[in-house]
Each structure stands twice: as C-alpha cells, then as structure tokens.
Short mmCIF file of C-alpha atoms in Angstrom, two decimals:
data_model
loop_
_atom_site.label_atom_id
_atom_site.label_comp_id
_atom_site.label_asym_id
_atom_site.label_seq_id
_atom_site.Cartn_x
_atom_site.Cartn_y
_atom_site.Cartn_z
CA MET A 16 -16.31 -0.59 30.60
CA ASN A 17 -19.69 -2.12 30.79
CA LYS A 18 -21.02 -2.04 27.20
CA ARG A 19 -22.62 -5.60 25.55
CA ALA A 20 -22.50 -6.63 22.60
CA ILE A 21 -25.04 -9.28 20.30
CA VAL A 22 -23.64 -10.89 17.70
CA ILE A 23 -26.37 -13.37 15.35
CA GLY A 24 -24.70 -14.87 13.65
CA GLY A 25 -21.61 -17.62 15.33
CA SER A 26 -19.73 -18.12 12.09
CA LEU A 27 -16.80 -16.39 10.27
CA ALA A 28 -17.92 -13.04 10.67
CA GLY A 29 -19.30 -13.88 13.97
CA LEU A 30 -16.20 -14.74 15.44
CA PHE A 31 -13.97 -12.20 14.08
CA SER A 32 -16.10 -9.19 15.22
CA GLY A 33 -17.12 -10.80 18.34
CA THR A 34 -13.33 -12.02 19.75
CA LEU A 35 -11.61 -8.20 18.59
CA LEU A 36 -14.60 -6.76 21.49
CA ARG A 37 -14.07 -8.27 23.40
CA SER A 38 -10.20 -7.42 22.79
CA THR A 39 -11.39 -3.70 23.66
CA GLY A 40 -12.81 -4.93 26.95
CA TRP A 41 -17.11 -5.62 25.72
CA GLN A 42 -18.72 -8.35 26.81
CA VAL A 43 -19.56 -10.54 24.18
CA ASP A 44 -22.64 -12.84 23.03
CA ILE A 45 -23.11 -14.44 19.98
CA TYR A 46 -26.14 -16.35 19.25
CA GLU A 47 -26.06 -19.01 16.41
CA ARG A 48 -29.17 -21.03 14.71
CA SER A 49 -27.34 -23.86 14.30
CA ALA A 50 -27.51 -26.61 17.22
CA HIS A 51 -25.08 -27.80 15.66
CA ASP A 52 -21.23 -27.10 15.69
CA LEU A 53 -19.69 -25.26 12.43
CA ASP A 54 -16.93 -26.55 12.13
CA SER A 55 -17.67 -29.27 8.52
CA ARG A 56 -18.18 -26.68 6.67
CA GLY A 57 -16.88 -25.25 4.23
CA GLY A 58 -13.67 -26.11 2.17
CA GLY A 59 -10.18 -23.91 1.40
CA VAL A 60 -9.18 -20.52 1.90
CA VAL A 61 -6.89 -18.45 0.41
CA LEU A 62 -5.50 -16.35 3.94
CA GLN A 63 -5.81 -13.01 2.67
CA ALA A 64 -3.71 -9.23 5.16
CA ASP A 65 -6.80 -8.91 6.65
CA VAL A 66 -7.50 -12.05 9.10
CA VAL A 67 -4.24 -12.54 10.65
CA THR A 68 -4.46 -8.28 10.59
CA ALA A 69 -7.75 -9.62 13.04
CA LEU A 70 -6.49 -12.66 14.57
CA LYS A 71 -3.23 -10.74 15.73
CA LYS A 72 -5.45 -8.09 16.93
CA ALA A 73 -7.46 -10.02 18.66
CA GLY A 74 -4.85 -11.82 20.66
CA ILE A 75 -5.33 -15.69 18.86
CA ALA A 76 -1.55 -17.65 17.26
CA THR A 77 -1.28 -17.16 13.31
CA ASP A 78 2.02 -18.94 13.27
CA LYS A 79 0.78 -21.99 12.12
CA LEU A 80 -2.60 -21.31 10.31
CA GLY A 81 -2.01 -22.42 6.11
CA VAL A 82 0.08 -24.50 3.83
CA ASP A 83 2.47 -23.04 1.46
CA ALA A 84 2.02 -22.93 -2.02
CA LEU A 85 5.01 -21.53 -3.60
CA GLU A 86 3.31 -21.32 -7.86
CA ARG A 87 1.09 -22.23 -9.42
CA TYR A 88 0.42 -24.60 -12.43
CA TYR A 89 -1.73 -23.88 -15.12
CA LEU A 90 -3.12 -26.64 -17.03
CA GLN A 91 -3.19 -27.05 -21.00
CA LYS A 92 -6.23 -29.05 -22.60
CA ASN A 93 -3.39 -30.31 -24.90
CA GLY A 94 -1.03 -32.22 -21.35
CA SER A 95 1.70 -29.33 -20.62
CA ILE A 96 1.12 -26.60 -17.85
CA GLU A 97 1.94 -23.63 -17.79
CA LYS A 98 4.38 -21.92 -14.14
CA MET A 99 4.04 -18.89 -12.67
CA ALA A 100 6.09 -18.37 -9.33
CA MET A 101 3.56 -17.06 -6.62
CA ARG A 102 3.69 -17.39 -3.05
CA GLN A 103 0.06 -17.74 -1.05
CA THR A 104 -0.44 -19.48 1.88
CA LEU A 105 -4.40 -21.68 2.13
CA THR A 106 -5.95 -22.35 5.03
CA SER A 107 -8.59 -23.94 5.53
CA TRP A 108 -11.93 -22.50 7.05
CA ASN A 109 -11.95 -25.66 9.71
CA ILE A 110 -9.00 -24.19 11.23
CA LEU A 111 -10.27 -20.35 11.15
CA TYR A 112 -13.36 -21.39 13.01
CA ARG A 113 -11.97 -23.57 15.95
CA SER A 114 -8.50 -20.83 16.58
CA MET A 115 -11.64 -17.90 17.39
CA ARG A 116 -13.54 -20.80 19.24
CA ARG A 117 -11.16 -21.86 20.99
CA HIS A 118 -10.24 -18.60 22.60
CA PHE A 119 -14.29 -17.79 22.52
CA PRO A 120 -16.00 -18.22 26.55
CA ASP A 121 -18.77 -20.97 25.64
CA LYS A 122 -20.72 -19.65 27.66
CA HIS A 123 -21.06 -17.08 25.75
CA TYR A 124 -21.22 -18.74 22.48
CA HIS A 125 -25.40 -19.24 22.75
CA GLN A 126 -26.32 -22.20 20.17
CA GLY A 127 -29.88 -23.39 17.94
CA LYS A 128 -30.83 -19.20 18.63
CA VAL A 129 -33.03 -18.75 16.17
CA LEU A 130 -33.96 -14.93 15.74
CA ALA A 131 -36.98 -13.71 15.49
CA GLN A 132 -36.99 -9.34 14.98
CA VAL A 133 -34.16 -6.81 16.20
CA GLN A 134 -35.86 -4.23 17.79
CA SER A 135 -33.96 -0.33 19.24
CA LYS A 136 -35.34 2.09 22.09
CA GLY A 137 -33.57 4.88 22.74
CA ALA A 138 -30.05 3.57 23.85
CA LYS A 139 -31.07 0.11 23.85
CA VAL A 140 -31.40 -2.93 21.07
CA THR A 141 -32.72 -6.05 21.82
CA ALA A 142 -32.89 -8.85 19.53
CA VAL A 143 -36.07 -11.58 20.20
CA PHE A 144 -35.57 -14.50 19.55
CA VAL A 145 -37.66 -17.93 18.37
CA ASP A 146 -37.72 -19.64 21.67
CA GLY A 147 -39.67 -15.99 23.24
CA SER A 148 -36.75 -14.82 25.18
CA CYS A 149 -34.30 -11.79 24.44
CA GLU A 150 -31.42 -9.97 24.60
CA THR A 151 -30.47 -6.87 25.08
CA GLY A 152 -27.47 -4.64 24.52
CA ASP A 153 -25.32 -1.38 23.57
CA LEU A 154 -24.23 -2.85 19.93
CA LEU A 155 -25.93 -5.28 17.47
CA ILE A 156 -24.38 -6.76 14.83
CA GLY A 157 -25.71 -8.69 11.85
CA ALA A 158 -23.18 -11.74 10.47
CA ASP A 159 -25.83 -13.79 9.96
CA GLY A 160 -24.96 -14.77 6.55
CA PRO A 161 -26.24 -14.43 3.62
CA ASN A 162 -29.95 -15.18 4.69
CA SER A 163 -29.26 -12.70 7.65
CA THR A 164 -32.95 -11.81 8.90
CA VAL A 165 -31.38 -9.17 10.28
CA ARG A 166 -30.48 -7.83 6.82
CA GLN A 167 -34.49 -8.48 5.92
CA GLN A 168 -35.41 -6.74 8.83
CA LEU A 169 -33.44 -3.67 7.69
CA LEU A 170 -33.27 -4.05 4.19
CA PRO A 171 -36.48 -6.20 3.22
CA THR A 172 -35.79 -5.62 0.38
CA TYR A 173 -31.77 -6.35 -0.70
CA GLU A 174 -31.85 -10.53 -1.21
CA PRO A 175 -28.87 -12.69 -2.01
CA GLN A 176 -29.00 -13.06 -6.13
CA TYR A 177 -27.90 -15.95 -8.28
CA ALA A 178 -24.91 -15.33 -10.63
CA GLY A 179 -25.82 -18.13 -13.25
CA TYR A 180 -23.29 -20.94 -11.97
CA VAL A 181 -22.60 -22.99 -8.98
CA ALA A 182 -19.36 -24.12 -7.31
CA TYR A 183 -19.05 -28.31 -6.91
CA ARG A 184 -16.62 -28.44 -3.72
CA GLY A 185 -14.04 -31.20 -2.65
CA LEU A 186 -11.61 -32.16 -0.12
CA ILE A 187 -9.78 -36.02 -0.26
CA ASP A 188 -7.32 -36.75 2.20
CA GLU A 189 -3.47 -37.10 1.17
CA ALA A 190 -3.18 -39.87 1.56
CA ASP A 191 -6.13 -41.54 -0.37
CA LEU A 192 -4.65 -40.00 -3.69
CA ALA A 193 -2.29 -41.50 -5.63
CA PRO A 194 0.91 -41.14 -5.44
CA GLU A 195 2.03 -38.88 -9.08
CA VAL A 196 -1.08 -37.56 -8.97
CA ALA A 197 -1.17 -35.66 -5.48
CA LYS A 198 2.78 -34.63 -7.14
CA ILE A 199 1.09 -31.87 -9.45
CA PHE A 200 -0.90 -30.46 -6.36
CA THR A 201 1.08 -30.21 -3.57
CA GLU A 202 2.77 -26.68 -3.17
CA ARG A 203 1.18 -24.86 -5.44
CA PHE A 204 -2.09 -23.54 -6.41
CA VAL A 205 -3.02 -25.84 -9.73
CA PHE A 206 -5.93 -24.50 -12.83
CA TYR A 207 -8.30 -25.93 -15.60
CA ASP A 208 -9.06 -23.72 -17.87
CA PHE A 209 -11.95 -24.79 -20.60
CA PRO A 210 -15.45 -22.88 -22.78
CA ASN A 211 -17.12 -22.04 -20.20
CA SER A 212 -15.41 -23.19 -16.59
CA HIS A 213 -12.71 -23.82 -14.86
CA ILE A 214 -11.06 -25.74 -12.00
CA LEU A 215 -8.95 -24.91 -9.00
CA ALA A 216 -7.01 -26.93 -6.35
CA TYR A 217 -4.33 -26.93 -3.53
CA VAL A 218 -3.42 -28.15 -0.73
CA ILE A 219 -4.28 -27.20 3.09
CA PRO A 220 -4.04 -28.31 6.41
CA GLY A 221 -6.00 -31.52 7.48
CA GLU A 222 -8.06 -33.43 9.84
CA ASN A 223 -6.85 -31.81 13.78
CA GLU A 224 -5.17 -28.87 11.65
CA SER A 225 -2.38 -31.05 11.00
CA LEU A 226 0.29 -30.07 8.43
CA VAL A 227 2.63 -32.43 8.35
CA PRO A 228 2.98 -33.58 4.63
CA GLY A 229 0.94 -36.05 4.26
CA LYS A 230 -1.70 -35.53 6.56
CA ARG A 231 -3.16 -32.81 4.93
CA ARG A 232 -6.10 -32.17 2.64
CA PHE A 233 -6.36 -31.34 -1.44
CA ASN A 234 -9.36 -28.74 -1.49
CA TRP A 235 -10.37 -28.21 -4.78
CA VAL A 236 -13.11 -26.50 -6.54
CA TRP A 237 -15.09 -26.69 -9.84
CA TYR A 238 -17.36 -23.57 -11.34
CA VAL A 239 -20.10 -25.11 -14.09
CA ASN A 240 -22.49 -23.00 -15.00
CA TYR A 241 -27.28 -24.29 -14.35
CA ASP A 242 -30.11 -22.78 -15.94
CA GLU A 243 -32.08 -21.07 -12.55
CA LYS A 244 -35.73 -21.78 -14.14
CA THR A 245 -34.61 -25.37 -14.57
CA GLU A 246 -31.90 -27.32 -13.40
CA LEU A 247 -30.97 -24.98 -10.39
CA ALA A 248 -33.69 -26.72 -7.93
CA HIS A 249 -32.22 -29.59 -8.96
CA ILE A 250 -28.03 -29.62 -8.24
CA LEU A 251 -29.92 -27.87 -4.60
CA THR A 252 -32.22 -30.82 -3.08
CA ASP A 253 -30.73 -33.32 -1.05
CA LYS A 254 -30.24 -36.74 -0.87
CA ASN A 255 -33.39 -36.61 1.68
CA SER A 256 -35.26 -34.53 -1.23
CA LYS A 257 -34.94 -31.15 0.89
CA CYS A 258 -34.64 -27.77 -1.56
CA ARG A 259 -31.84 -25.97 0.13
CA THR A 260 -31.49 -22.26 -0.24
CA HIS A 261 -28.23 -21.79 -1.77
CA SER A 262 -25.81 -25.35 -0.64
CA VAL A 263 -25.58 -28.64 0.06
CA PRO A 264 -22.88 -29.77 2.22
CA PRO A 265 -21.13 -32.94 2.48
CA GLY A 266 -22.55 -36.17 2.84
CA MET A 267 -25.69 -34.68 1.87
CA MET A 268 -25.84 -34.29 -2.17
CA SER A 269 -28.46 -37.03 -3.83
CA PRO A 270 -27.34 -39.53 -5.36
CA ALA A 271 -28.57 -38.34 -8.57
CA VAL A 272 -26.62 -34.44 -8.06
CA ASP A 273 -23.18 -36.79 -7.63
CA ARG A 274 -22.71 -39.23 -10.53
CA ALA A 275 -24.44 -36.66 -13.37
CA MET A 276 -21.11 -34.41 -12.36
CA ARG A 277 -18.29 -37.07 -11.68
CA SER A 278 -18.98 -38.56 -15.14
CA TYR A 279 -19.17 -34.65 -16.48
CA ALA A 280 -16.38 -34.32 -15.10
CA ASP A 281 -14.91 -37.26 -16.96
CA LEU A 282 -16.21 -35.83 -19.79
CA VAL A 283 -14.60 -32.43 -19.50
CA LEU A 284 -11.40 -32.15 -17.32
CA ALA A 285 -8.12 -32.52 -17.86
CA ASP A 286 -7.01 -35.91 -16.33
CA PRO A 287 -5.67 -34.58 -13.23
CA PHE A 288 -8.69 -33.77 -11.85
CA LYS A 289 -10.52 -36.11 -13.31
CA LYS A 290 -8.49 -38.47 -10.87
CA LEU A 291 -8.70 -35.86 -7.76
CA VAL A 292 -13.23 -35.72 -7.88
CA ALA A 293 -12.98 -39.11 -8.64
CA ALA A 294 -11.62 -39.64 -5.29
CA THR A 295 -13.66 -36.97 -3.42
CA LYS A 296 -15.76 -39.74 -0.83
CA GLU A 297 -18.90 -36.74 -0.02
CA PRO A 298 -18.18 -33.32 -2.71
CA PHE A 299 -20.80 -31.04 -1.84
CA VAL A 300 -22.17 -27.92 -3.86
CA GLN A 301 -23.03 -23.80 -3.26
CA SER A 302 -24.62 -21.64 -5.61
CA ILE A 303 -22.74 -18.42 -6.68
CA LEU A 304 -24.90 -14.93 -5.32
CA ASP A 305 -24.49 -11.83 -5.44
CA LEU A 306 -25.14 -9.08 -2.82
CA THR A 307 -25.04 -5.63 -2.57
CA VAL A 308 -26.56 -3.20 0.23
CA PRO A 309 -26.71 0.68 0.46
CA GLN A 310 -26.59 0.84 3.93
CA MET A 311 -24.36 -0.99 6.57
CA ALA A 312 -24.71 1.21 9.52
CA PHE A 313 -28.42 1.66 11.72
CA ASP A 314 -27.81 3.63 14.61
CA ARG A 315 -27.07 0.34 17.68
CA MET A 316 -27.16 -1.79 14.40
CA ALA A 317 -24.08 -3.11 12.44
CA LEU A 318 -24.35 -5.60 8.83
CA ILE A 319 -21.35 -7.42 8.31
CA GLY A 320 -19.14 -10.26 5.98
CA ASP A 321 -21.97 -12.05 3.72
CA ALA A 322 -24.91 -10.81 5.52
CA ALA A 323 -24.02 -7.07 3.35
CA PHE A 324 -21.90 -8.08 0.52
CA ILE A 325 -22.01 -11.30 -0.96
CA PRO A 326 -18.23 -11.34 -3.85
CA ARG A 327 -17.79 -14.09 -5.41
CA PRO A 328 -15.52 -16.07 -4.77
CA HIS A 329 -12.79 -15.20 -7.51
CA THR A 330 -11.53 -12.33 -4.98
CA ALA A 331 -10.86 -15.20 -2.86
CA ALA A 332 -11.58 -12.52 -0.25
CA GLY A 333 -15.05 -12.97 1.51
CA THR A 334 -12.91 -13.73 4.25
CA ALA A 335 -10.73 -11.43 5.24
CA LYS A 336 -13.85 -9.25 4.24
CA ALA A 337 -15.19 -10.32 6.95
CA ALA A 338 -11.96 -10.06 8.76
CA ALA A 339 -11.89 -6.79 7.28
CA ASN A 340 -15.64 -5.33 8.52
CA ALA A 341 -14.94 -6.60 12.30
CA ILE A 342 -11.99 -4.63 12.66
CA SER A 343 -12.89 -1.39 11.12
CA LEU A 344 -16.61 -1.17 13.22
CA VAL A 345 -13.93 -2.27 16.23
CA GLU A 346 -11.48 0.96 15.35
CA ALA A 347 -14.04 2.99 14.96
CA LEU A 348 -15.83 2.33 18.42
CA VAL A 349 -12.16 2.63 19.72
CA ASP A 350 -12.22 6.06 17.84
CA HIS A 351 -15.41 7.34 19.27
CA SER A 352 -14.45 6.05 22.91
CA HIS A 353 -17.12 3.75 21.82
CA ASN A 354 -20.00 5.65 20.95
CA VAL A 355 -21.78 3.20 19.08
CA PRO A 356 -24.02 5.77 16.97
CA LYS A 357 -21.21 7.89 15.48
CA ALA A 358 -18.62 4.85 15.49
CA LEU A 359 -20.45 3.36 13.06
CA GLN A 360 -21.69 5.42 11.25
CA ALA A 361 -17.97 6.93 10.76
CA GLY A 362 -16.74 3.45 9.65
CA GLU A 363 -19.60 2.86 7.17
CA SER A 364 -18.55 4.78 3.69
CA ASN A 365 -15.19 2.74 3.78
CA GLN A 366 -16.39 -0.82 3.69
CA LEU A 367 -19.62 0.28 1.55
CA SER A 368 -17.20 1.20 -0.54
CA HIS A 369 -14.23 -1.47 0.52
CA GLY A 370 -17.15 -4.22 -0.37
CA MET A 371 -18.77 -2.58 -3.81
CA GLN A 372 -14.87 -3.26 -5.20
CA LEU A 373 -14.64 -6.77 -3.92
CA TRP A 374 -18.54 -7.31 -5.52
CA LYS A 375 -17.52 -4.95 -9.27
CA HIS A 376 -14.19 -7.13 -8.84
CA GLY A 377 -15.82 -10.66 -8.40
CA ARG A 378 -18.66 -10.70 -11.03
CA SER A 379 -15.47 -8.84 -13.42
CA VAL A 380 -13.92 -11.86 -13.01
CA GLY A 381 -16.79 -14.58 -13.37
CA ASP A 382 -18.53 -12.24 -16.07
CA ARG A 383 -14.62 -12.06 -19.17
CA SER A 384 -15.55 -14.62 -21.81
CA GLN A 385 -14.04 -17.35 -21.68
CA PHE A 386 -15.62 -18.28 -18.98
CA SER A 387 -19.53 -16.75 -20.05
CA TYR A 388 -20.57 -18.45 -16.86
CA GLY A 389 -24.12 -16.63 -17.58
CA LYS A 390 -24.08 -19.42 -20.27
CA SER A 391 -26.18 -22.85 -19.27
CA ARG A 392 -23.75 -26.21 -19.26
CA THR A 393 -26.57 -27.06 -21.66
CA GLU A 394 -26.70 -24.47 -23.97
CA GLY A 395 -22.94 -25.55 -24.53
#
C-alpha cells in the first residue's frame, strides 16, 4: 500500500494515530511544533481500556505501564477516612509518550515544525509550515491540541472556553515524602473534598519509568477557582513575566503564584495534602477548558484528541478519548479499503457522540453544587 499520512501534533493523540496507522501499512510522518522533547510534560493518567487497546494494536508492550491502586480514601474534615474498594491502574503521561515514541521511527518524527495552513486539492492534502516547507499526503490528522492550528482553519469560530477554575498539579519522588505521610497515599487513590474545591493524589511510575516501590512518584491535582477577568492572567503569568495561554509548566510558575498557592494550601487542605503540596519542588498549573466541535471529518482531514473535544479531567478520560479517536479512524480506514473520505465520514458520527458524552459528563461533575466551580475562590 502506498498511502501517506501527515499528522500535525506529536503528543499522545498524534502518537496514537501515527503508531496505529503504521501498523496497517501506512507511511506516517508526525510534525510537532515544539523544538524540544515533550517527555517532561504532564503528570498522572488513569490507565483506561482504550489506551491499552491502542497500544496493543500498535504492537507496543502493555505489561509494565502503571501502578495499581487497590482502594479509594476520602479524607474528612474531622480527620476520619471513608474507604471504598476500587482497583485502578495509574500511569503517567511520560511513560505513555515514551512507550509510543520509542516505537515510532525518529526519521519520521519532526520537531520544530510549526504549521501555517492546510490545503486540500483533489486526492491530496498539503501541510504548509511557517519555515516555508510543504508536505503532501493522502490524509492529514489534526492532533495539535487545544490551540489546534488545523481546527482554527477548518472551524475558525470554535475555540476552548475557560471553565472557571484551574488545576494545580505536582509530582514528588516517594523518597522525598515523610514515611508516615507517604503511607496514606500509597497503593490507593486519595481525595479531599471541601467547599468549592477538591484535591486528589495517587502513585505513578517514577524517573526512568520505574515501578519499584520507593522509586515511584506521588501525583496530585488540586482544583481552585479563579475569575477569568481579574485573576486568571496573573495565575498563568510565568516567572519570566510571560502570560501563557492555558498552562504554566513545571519550573516556570512565578514565585508570587507559587507562594500564594502554598499559603492557600496551608489554610484549607487536610494535613496529609498540606504536606504533599509542601514537598513539591516544581508545581505547575493548567486552566480547565471546555471545547466541543460539530464536525471532526473534512474530506481528507480529521480532528482528534483535544483538537476536537476537551472533556474536563474529572472524567479521567482525555487520554483514552484520544486513543479511541485513533482506533476508530484506523479501523474505519481498514473497513473501507483505505478510501480516506469514505472512512472519515463513516467513523465521524460515533466519535462525535463519544466526545459529546464525555464533555457533558465532565461538565456535570465540575458543576455539581458541592464543588461550585463557577464561583470564584475570592468570593468565599
């Protein structure tokens, strides 16, 4: 088969689609806007079935991907703990990225390639890059995240909307947390709910993908409300005074935001979580976004992952959705003898429905009265 796919975006969604397409005989080139490796980004991920399926279909080993949590702990304000038996496998963004990146040939993964526009003509589609280069193929996949250039061209009126709150996040090596605190967060998913907010934590693989007890990491996520007009820009301004679009990565949070976050943690969090936050060397922050689209298929172009739908993280399904999008796209191509327009059209309805269902569920959880995420932290 002499078919070529151009994938815009080299993060998880792009790698899911790239590895799966290659497994069916396609030639695939991935173009990532960042000139740097992406494997320092992100934190914990709940390992869902679609992710495992996508990796297996691509021929990637799945036996050492994560850490098992055996139960859930719900910490109470009075110091008591509610327990619930629930087994889940918890992994990291890094280990998923590296697993697929090792499986994808370096010569076909291109960094520092910023897309300028896409052009479709006849049976071919072309990506034009800011550096003046062009690449032509039979299929173009927009897997370039919330700020997707592909989506901006195809659906210019659809942009992510701020949901009213951010997620502070952090990673701590097991060895850096006091043993009596570490014991609470080990082998379980731990939550603390309180008015207008909640925080959660669990263990994920450590440096160099280690699953060895004592060499793993604690991952925490804390949702806090900030008003879009008066507070958000300050939270997203990094230590170099650059106001970022949606997130500030590890090591780049401004000292003022870092101090304020830690002071607020001391004021409102349960004691184990206070110590978890205090032990975090480089916290990071991302705004929570909403995005839906009415269309994912455009003749020979398709949107997948966060370029199409952004479900809130309470669904624990953002990564799984990207995997499901890629699986559906590739299965449709196989079912329709790799006729790109027919395949994209055939698979679109199911993935639109799936994306909308997750978006509605995430928004419902986020808008429940006990969290009141639409209410600013400064309003009490």
